[in-house]
Coordinates of C-alpha atoms in Angstrom, one line a residue:
M1352 CA 6.5 -25.7 1.7
S1353 CA 5.5 -26.6 -1.8
Q1354 CA 5.1 -24.0 -4.5
R1355 CA 1.4 -24.6 -4.8
A1356 CA 0.9 -24.0 -1.1
R1357 CA 3.1 -20.8 -1.3
V1358 CA 1.0 -19.5 -4.2
I1359 CA -2.3 -20.2 -2.4
N1360 CA -0.9 -18.5 0.7
L1361 CA 0.2 -15.5 -1.3
Y1362 CA -3.3 -15.3 -2.9
K1363 CA -5.0 -15.5 0.5
T1364 CA -2.7 -12.8 1.9
L1365 CA -3.5 -10.5 -1.1
V1366 CA -7.2 -11.1 -0.7
Y1367 CA -7.0 -10.2 2.9
L1368 CA -5.0 -7.0 2.2
G1369 CA -7.3 -6.1 -0.7
R1370 CA -10.3 -5.6 1.6
D1371 CA -8.9 -2.2 2.7
Y1372 CA -7.4 -1.1 -0.6
P1373 CA -8.0 2.6 -1.1
L1374 CA -9.8 2.2 -4.5
G1375 CA -12.0 -0.5 -3.0
W1376 CA -12.5 -4.2 -3.1
D1377 CA -14.4 -4.0 -6.4
Y1378 CA -11.3 -2.5 -8.0
F1379 CA -8.7 -4.8 -6.3
R1380 CA -10.3 -8.3 -6.6
P1381 CA -10.7 -8.5 -10.4
R1382 CA -7.1 -7.3 -11.0
L1383 CA -5.8 -9.8 -8.4
K1384 CA -7.7 -12.6 -10.0
A1385 CA -6.6 -11.6 -13.5
A1386 CA -2.9 -11.5 -12.4
F1387 CA -3.1 -15.0 -11.0
L1388 CA -5.0 -16.4 -13.9
K1389 CA -2.5 -14.8 -16.4
N1390 CA 0.3 -17.0 -14.9
R1391 CA -1.7 -20.2 -14.2
D1392 CA 0.0 -22.1 -16.9
V1393 CA 3.6 -21.4 -15.7
T1394 CA 5.2 -24.7 -14.7
D1395 CA 8.9 -23.8 -14.5
P1396 CA 9.9 -23.9 -10.8
K1397 CA 12.3 -21.0 -11.2
V1398 CA 9.7 -18.8 -12.9
V1399 CA 7.2 -19.7 -10.3
D1400 CA 9.6 -18.7 -7.6
Q1401 CA 10.3 -15.4 -9.3
L1402 CA 6.5 -14.7 -9.5
I1403 CA 6.1 -15.6 -5.9
D1404 CA 8.9 -13.2 -4.9
R1405 CA 7.2 -10.5 -7.0
G1406 CA 3.9 -11.2 -5.2
N1407 CA 5.6 -10.9 -1.8
F1408 CA 7.1 -7.6 -2.9
V1409 CA 3.6 -6.4 -3.8
V1410 CA 2.4 -7.5 -0.4
K1411 CA 5.1 -5.4 1.3
E1412 CA 4.2 -2.4 -0.9
I1413 CA 0.5 -2.7 0.0
E1414 CA 1.3 -3.0 3.7
T1415 CA 3.5 0.1 3.3
L1416 CA 0.7 1.9 1.6
Y1417 CA -1.7 1.1 4.5
M1418 CA 0.9 2.2 7.1
L1419 CA 1.4 5.5 5.2
K1420 CA -2.3 6.1 4.9
K1421 CA -2.7 5.5 8.7
Y1422 CA 0.2 7.8 9.5
R1423 CA -1.1 10.6 7.3
T1424 CA -4.6 10.3 8.9
L1425 CA -3.2 10.5 12.4
K1426 CA -0.8 13.3 11.5
K1427 CA -3.7 15.2 9.9
R1428 CA -5.9 14.6 12.9
Y1429 CA -3.4 15.7 15.5
Y1430 CA -1.1 18.2 13.8
S1431 CA -3.2 20.2 11.4
E1432 CA -4.0 22.9 13.9
E1433 CA -0.4 23.2 15.1
K1434 CA 0.8 23.4 11.5
D1435 CA -1.7 26.2 10.7
S1436 CA -0.6 28.1 13.8
I1437 CA 3.0 27.7 12.9
V1438 CA 2.3 29.0 9.3
E1439 CA 0.4 32.0 10.7
I1440 CA 3.2 32.8 13.2
S1441 CA 5.9 32.6 10.5
R1442 CA 3.9 34.9 8.2
K1443 CA 3.5 37.4 11.0
L1444 CA 7.2 37.3 11.7
E1445 CA 8.0 37.8 8.0
S1446 CA 5.6 40.7 7.7
E1447 CA 7.0 42.4 10.9
S1448 CA 10.6 42.0 9.8
C1449 CA 10.1 43.4 6.3
P1450 CA 10.0 47.2 6.2

């Protein structure tokens, strides 16, 4: 795949991921566009490959952020009551064991 196609594919992937960014699309899109425009004059193939690799790293980080956000939401949804009851039970046990 040519470098141009890889850059376009990376941009499209980041645009797709940016729709659900926690700070919002209005925060994500201008920064994404600025990052790509900042490097638009780079022509050295090695530097372009490094920038593409860095962009792929950012994609993985954003995907990880989304997975962590979903995990925390599910954990909060299903385990908040159990956690509260465990904390209460441990406090009762501590208060009963201390003279």
